[in-house]
Amino acid sequence: PAVQELSDSILREAVRMDIQSAESKIGGANSDITQELLFCGKEEGKLLAVRQLVARGEIRPPALIFCQSQERAQALFSELLYDNLHVD
């Protein structure tokens, strides 16, 4: 697929992660994984939403949060460290 070829040409030391269950023959997400879409309105609302989800216990480690860019991921990392959350 074109996306895989593009990522292989750009990323260094890339890791591939498949979330399909071993039993699934036609694809789809693993039933152990919960996916959710949350509308935040503005960019500033995203960090607030993550903080609220953590405070309410709705995000429990391990959790994977996708960001649009490495810069945004680093900014989120810094903010979560500031909140005394263990992040990798």
CSV table of N, CA and C in Angstrom, one decimal:
chain,number,residue,atom,x,y,z
A,1,PRO,N,0.8,-1.2,0.0
A,1,PRO,CA,0.0,0.0,0.0
A,1,PRO,C,0.9,1.3,0.0
A,2,ALA,N,0.3,2.3,-0.6
A,2,ALA,CA,1.1,3.5,-0.7
A,2,ALA,C,1.4,4.2,0.6
A,3,VAL,N,0.6,4.1,1.6
A,3,VAL,CA,0.8,4.7,2.9
A,3,VAL,C,2.0,4.0,3.6
A,4,GLN,N,2.1,2.7,3.5
A,4,GLN,CA,3.2,1.9,4.1
A,4,GLN,C,4.5,2.3,3.4
A,5,GLU,N,4.5,2.4,2.1
A,5,GLU,CA,5.7,2.8,1.3
A,5,GLU,C,6.2,4.2,1.7
A,6,LEU,N,5.2,5.1,1.8
A,6,LEU,CA,5.6,6.5,2.2
A,6,LEU,C,6.2,6.5,3.6
A,7,SER,N,5.5,5.8,4.5
A,7,SER,CA,6.1,5.8,5.9
A,7,SER,C,7.4,5.2,6.0
A,8,ASP,N,7.6,4.1,5.2
A,8,ASP,CA,8.9,3.4,5.2
A,8,ASP,C,10.0,4.4,4.7
A,9,SER,N,9.7,5.2,3.7
A,9,SER,CA,10.7,6.1,3.1
A,9,SER,C,11.0,7.3,4.0
A,10,ILE,N,10.1,7.6,5.0
A,10,ILE,CA,10.3,8.8,5.8
A,10,ILE,C,10.8,8.5,7.2
A,11,LEU,N,10.2,7.5,7.8
A,11,LEU,CA,10.5,7.2,9.2
A,11,LEU,C,11.8,6.4,9.5
A,12,ARG,N,12.4,6.7,10.6
A,12,ARG,CA,13.6,6.0,11.0
A,12,ARG,C,13.2,5.1,12.1
A,13,GLU,N,13.7,3.8,12.1
A,13,GLU,CA,13.4,2.9,13.2
A,13,GLU,C,11.9,2.8,13.5
A,14,ALA,N,11.1,2.7,12.4
A,14,ALA,CA,9.6,2.7,12.6
A,14,ALA,C,9.2,1.3,13.2
A,15,VAL,N,8.1,1.4,13.9
A,15,VAL,CA,7.6,0.2,14.5
A,15,VAL,C,6.2,0.0,14.0
A,16,ARG,N,5.8,-1.2,13.5
A,16,ARG,CA,4.5,-1.4,13.0
A,16,ARG,C,3.6,-2.1,14.1
A,17,MET,N,2.4,-1.6,14.3
A,17,MET,CA,1.6,-2.1,15.3
A,17,MET,C,0.2,-2.4,14.6
A,18,ASP,N,-0.2,-3.7,14.7
A,18,ASP,CA,-1.4,-4.1,14.2
A,18,ASP,C,-2.4,-4.4,15.4
A,19,ILE,N,-3.6,-3.9,15.3
A,19,ILE,CA,-4.5,-4.1,16.4
A,19,ILE,C,-5.6,-5.2,16.1
A,20,GLN,N,-5.4,-5.9,15.0
A,20,GLN,CA,-6.4,-6.9,14.7
A,20,GLN,C,-6.2,-8.1,15.6
A,21,SER,N,-7.3,-8.7,16.0
A,21,SER,CA,-7.2,-9.9,16.8
A,21,SER,C,-6.7,-11.1,16.0
A,22,ALA,N,-6.0,-12.0,16.7
A,22,ALA,CA,-5.5,-13.2,16.0
A,22,ALA,C,-6.6,-14.0,15.4
A,23,GLU,N,-7.8,-14.0,16.0
A,23,GLU,CA,-8.9,-14.8,15.5
A,23,GLU,C,-9.6,-14.2,14.3
A,24,SER,N,-9.4,-12.9,14.1
A,24,SER,CA,-10.1,-12.2,13.1
A,24,SER,C,-9.5,-12.5,11.7
A,25,LYS,N,-10.3,-13.0,10.8
A,25,LYS,CA,-9.8,-13.3,9.5
A,25,LYS,C,-10.1,-12.2,8.5
A,26,ILE,N,-11.0,-11.3,8.8
A,26,ILE,CA,-11.4,-10.2,7.9
A,26,ILE,C,-11.0,-8.8,8.4
A,27,GLY,N,-10.2,-8.7,9.4
A,27,GLY,CA,-9.8,-7.4,9.9
A,27,GLY,C,-10.7,-6.8,11.0
A,28,GLY,N,-10.4,-5.6,11.3
A,28,GLY,CA,-11.2,-4.9,12.4
A,28,GLY,C,-10.3,-4.8,13.6
A,29,ALA,N,-10.8,-4.0,14.5
A,29,ALA,CA,-10.0,-3.8,15.8
A,29,ALA,C,-10.2,-4.9,16.7
A,30,ASN,N,-9.2,-5.1,17.5
A,30,ASN,CA,-9.2,-6.1,18.6
A,30,ASN,C,-10.3,-5.7,19.6
A,31,SER,N,-11.1,-6.7,20.1
A,31,SER,CA,-12.2,-6.4,21.0
A,31,SER,C,-11.7,-5.9,22.3
A,32,ASP,N,-10.4,-6.1,22.6
A,32,ASP,CA,-9.8,-5.6,23.9
A,32,ASP,C,-9.5,-4.1,23.8
A,33,ILE,N,-9.6,-3.5,22.7
A,33,ILE,CA,-9.2,-2.1,22.5
A,33,ILE,C,-10.4,-1.2,22.3
A,34,THR,N,-10.5,-0.2,23.1
A,34,THR,CA,-11.6,0.8,23.0
A,34,THR,C,-11.2,2.0,22.2
A,35,GLN,N,-11.9,2.4,21.2
A,35,GLN,CA,-11.6,3.6,20.4
A,35,GLN,C,-12.7,4.6,20.6
A,36,GLU,N,-12.3,5.8,20.8
A,36,GLU,CA,-13.3,6.8,21.0
A,36,GLU,C,-12.9,8.1,20.3
A,37,LEU,N,-13.9,8.8,19.8
A,37,LEU,CA,-13.7,10.1,19.1
A,37,LEU,C,-14.4,11.2,20.0
A,38,LEU,N,-13.6,12.2,20.4
A,38,LEU,CA,-14.1,13.2,21.2
A,38,LEU,C,-13.9,14.6,20.6
A,39,PHE,N,-15.0,15.3,20.3
A,39,PHE,CA,-14.9,16.6,19.7
A,39,PHE,C,-14.5,17.7,20.8
A,40,CYS,N,-13.4,18.4,20.5
A,40,CYS,CA,-12.9,19.3,21.5
A,40,CYS,C,-13.1,20.8,21.1
A,41,GLY,N,-13.5,21.1,19.9
A,41,GLY,CA,-13.8,22.4,19.5
A,41,GLY,C,-12.6,23.2,19.0
A,42,LYS,N,-11.6,23.5,19.9
A,42,LYS,CA,-10.4,24.2,19.5
A,42,LYS,C,-9.2,23.4,19.9
A,43,GLU,N,-8.1,23.8,19.4
A,43,GLU,CA,-6.8,23.1,19.8
A,43,GLU,C,-6.6,23.1,21.3
A,44,GLU,N,-6.8,24.3,21.9
A,44,GLU,CA,-6.6,24.4,23.4
A,44,GLU,C,-7.5,23.4,24.2
A,45,GLY,N,-8.6,23.0,23.6
A,45,GLY,CA,-9.5,22.1,24.3
A,45,GLY,C,-9.1,20.7,24.3
A,46,LYS,N,-8.1,20.3,23.5
A,46,LYS,CA,-7.6,19.0,23.4
A,46,LYS,C,-6.9,18.6,24.7
A,47,LEU,N,-6.0,19.5,25.1
A,47,LEU,CA,-5.2,19.2,26.4
A,47,LEU,C,-6.2,19.2,27.6
A,48,LEU,N,-7.1,20.1,27.6
A,48,LEU,CA,-8.1,20.1,28.7
A,48,LEU,C,-8.9,18.8,28.7
A,49,ALA,N,-9.3,18.3,27.6
A,49,ALA,CA,-10.0,17.1,27.5
A,49,ALA,C,-9.2,15.9,28.0
A,50,VAL,N,-7.9,15.9,27.6
A,50,VAL,CA,-7.1,14.8,28.1
A,50,VAL,C,-6.9,14.8,29.6
A,51,ARG,N,-6.7,16.0,30.1
A,51,ARG,CA,-6.6,16.2,31.6
A,51,ARG,C,-7.9,15.7,32.3
A,52,GLN,N,-9.0,16.1,31.7
A,52,GLN,CA,-10.3,15.7,32.3
A,52,GLN,C,-10.5,14.2,32.3
A,53,LEU,N,-10.2,13.6,31.2
A,53,LEU,CA,-10.3,12.1,31.0
A,53,LEU,C,-9.4,11.4,32.0
A,54,VAL,N,-8.2,11.9,32.2
A,54,VAL,CA,-7.3,11.3,33.2
A,54,VAL,C,-7.9,11.5,34.6
A,55,ALA,N,-8.3,12.7,34.9
A,55,ALA,CA,-8.8,13.0,36.3
A,55,ALA,C,-10.0,12.1,36.6
A,56,ARG,N,-10.9,11.8,35.6
A,56,ARG,CA,-12.1,11.0,35.8
A,56,ARG,C,-11.8,9.5,35.8
A,57,GLY,N,-10.5,9.2,35.5
A,57,GLY,CA,-10.2,7.7,35.4
A,57,GLY,C,-10.6,7.1,34.1
A,58,GLU,N,-10.9,7.9,33.1
A,58,GLU,CA,-11.4,7.3,31.8
A,58,GLU,C,-10.2,6.9,30.9
A,59,ILE,N,-9.1,7.4,31.2
A,59,ILE,CA,-7.8,7.0,30.5
A,59,ILE,C,-7.0,6.3,31.6
A,60,ARG,N,-6.8,5.0,31.4
A,60,ARG,CA,-6.0,4.3,32.3
A,60,ARG,C,-4.8,3.6,31.6
A,61,PRO,N,-3.6,3.8,32.1
A,61,PRO,CA,-2.5,3.2,31.4
A,61,PRO,C,-2.6,1.7,31.3
A,62,PRO,N,-2.1,1.1,30.2
A,62,PRO,CA,-1.4,1.8,29.1
A,62,PRO,C,-2.4,2.4,28.2
A,63,ALA,N,-2.1,3.6,27.6
A,63,ALA,CA,-3.0,4.3,26.7
A,63,ALA,C,-2.1,4.8,25.6
A,64,LEU,N,-2.7,4.9,24.4
A,64,LEU,CA,-1.9,5.4,23.2
A,64,LEU,C,-2.7,6.6,22.7
A,65,ILE,N,-2.1,7.7,22.6
A,65,ILE,CA,-2.7,8.9,22.1
A,65,ILE,C,-2.0,9.4,20.8
A,66,PHE,N,-2.7,9.5,19.7
A,66,PHE,CA,-2.1,9.9,18.5
A,66,PHE,C,-2.2,11.4,18.3
A,67,CYS,N,-1.1,12.0,17.9
A,67,CYS,CA,-1.0,13.4,17.6
A,67,CYS,C,-0.7,13.6,16.2
A,68,GLN,N,-1.0,14.9,15.7
A,68,GLN,CA,-0.8,15.2,14.3
A,68,GLN,C,0.7,15.3,13.9
A,69,SER,N,1.5,15.7,14.8
A,69,SER,CA,2.9,15.8,14.5
A,69,SER,C,3.8,15.5,15.7
A,70,GLN,N,5.1,15.4,15.4
A,70,GLN,CA,6.0,15.1,16.5
A,70,GLN,C,6.1,16.3,17.5
A,71,GLU,N,6.0,17.5,16.9
A,71,GLU,CA,6.0,18.7,17.8
A,71,GLU,C,4.8,18.7,18.8
A,72,ARG,N,3.6,18.3,18.3
A,72,ARG,CA,2.4,18.3,19.1
A,72,ARG,C,2.6,17.1,20.2
A,73,ALA,N,3.2,16.0,19.7
A,73,ALA,CA,3.4,14.9,20.7
A,73,ALA,C,4.4,15.3,21.8
A,74,GLN,N,5.4,16.1,21.4
A,74,GLN,CA,6.4,16.6,22.4
A,74,GLN,C,5.7,17.6,23.4
A,75,ALA,N,4.9,18.4,22.8
A,75,ALA,CA,4.2,19.4,23.7
A,75,ALA,C,3.2,18.7,24.6
A,76,LEU,N,2.5,17.7,24.2
A,76,LEU,CA,1.6,16.9,25.0
A,76,LEU,C,2.4,16.2,26.1
A,77,PHE,N,3.5,15.6,25.7
A,77,PHE,CA,4.4,14.9,26.7
A,77,PHE,C,4.8,15.9,27.8
A,78,SER,N,5.3,17.1,27.4
A,78,SER,CA,5.7,18.1,28.4
A,78,SER,C,4.6,18.5,29.3
A,79,GLU,N,3.4,18.7,28.8
A,79,GLU,CA,2.3,19.1,29.6
A,79,GLU,C,1.9,18.0,30.6
A,80,LEU,N,1.9,16.7,30.1
A,80,LEU,CA,1.5,15.6,31.0
A,80,LEU,C,2.6,15.4,32.1
A,81,LEU,N,3.8,15.6,31.7
A,81,LEU,CA,4.9,15.6,32.8
A,81,LEU,C,4.7,16.7,33.8
A,82,TYR,N,4.3,17.8,33.4
A,82,TYR,CA,4.0,19.0,34.3
A,82,TYR,C,2.9,18.6,35.2
A,83,ASP,N,1.9,17.8,34.7
A,83,ASP,CA,0.8,17.3,35.6
A,83,ASP,C,1.2,16.1,36.5
A,84,ASN,N,2.5,15.8,36.5
A,84,ASN,CA,3.0,14.7,37.3
A,84,ASN,C,2.4,13.3,36.8
A,85,LEU,N,2.2,13.2,35.5
A,85,LEU,CA,1.7,11.9,35.0
A,85,LEU,C,2.9,11.2,34.5
A,86,HIS,N,2.9,9.8,34.6
A,86,HIS,CA,4.0,9.0,34.1
A,86,HIS,C,3.8,8.8,32.6
A,87,VAL,N,4.6,9.4,31.8
A,87,VAL,CA,4.5,9.2,30.3
A,87,VAL,C,5.8,8.8,29.7
A,88,ASP,N,5.7,8.0,28.6
A,88,ASP,CA,6.9,7.6,27.9
A,88,ASP,C,6.8,8.1,26.5
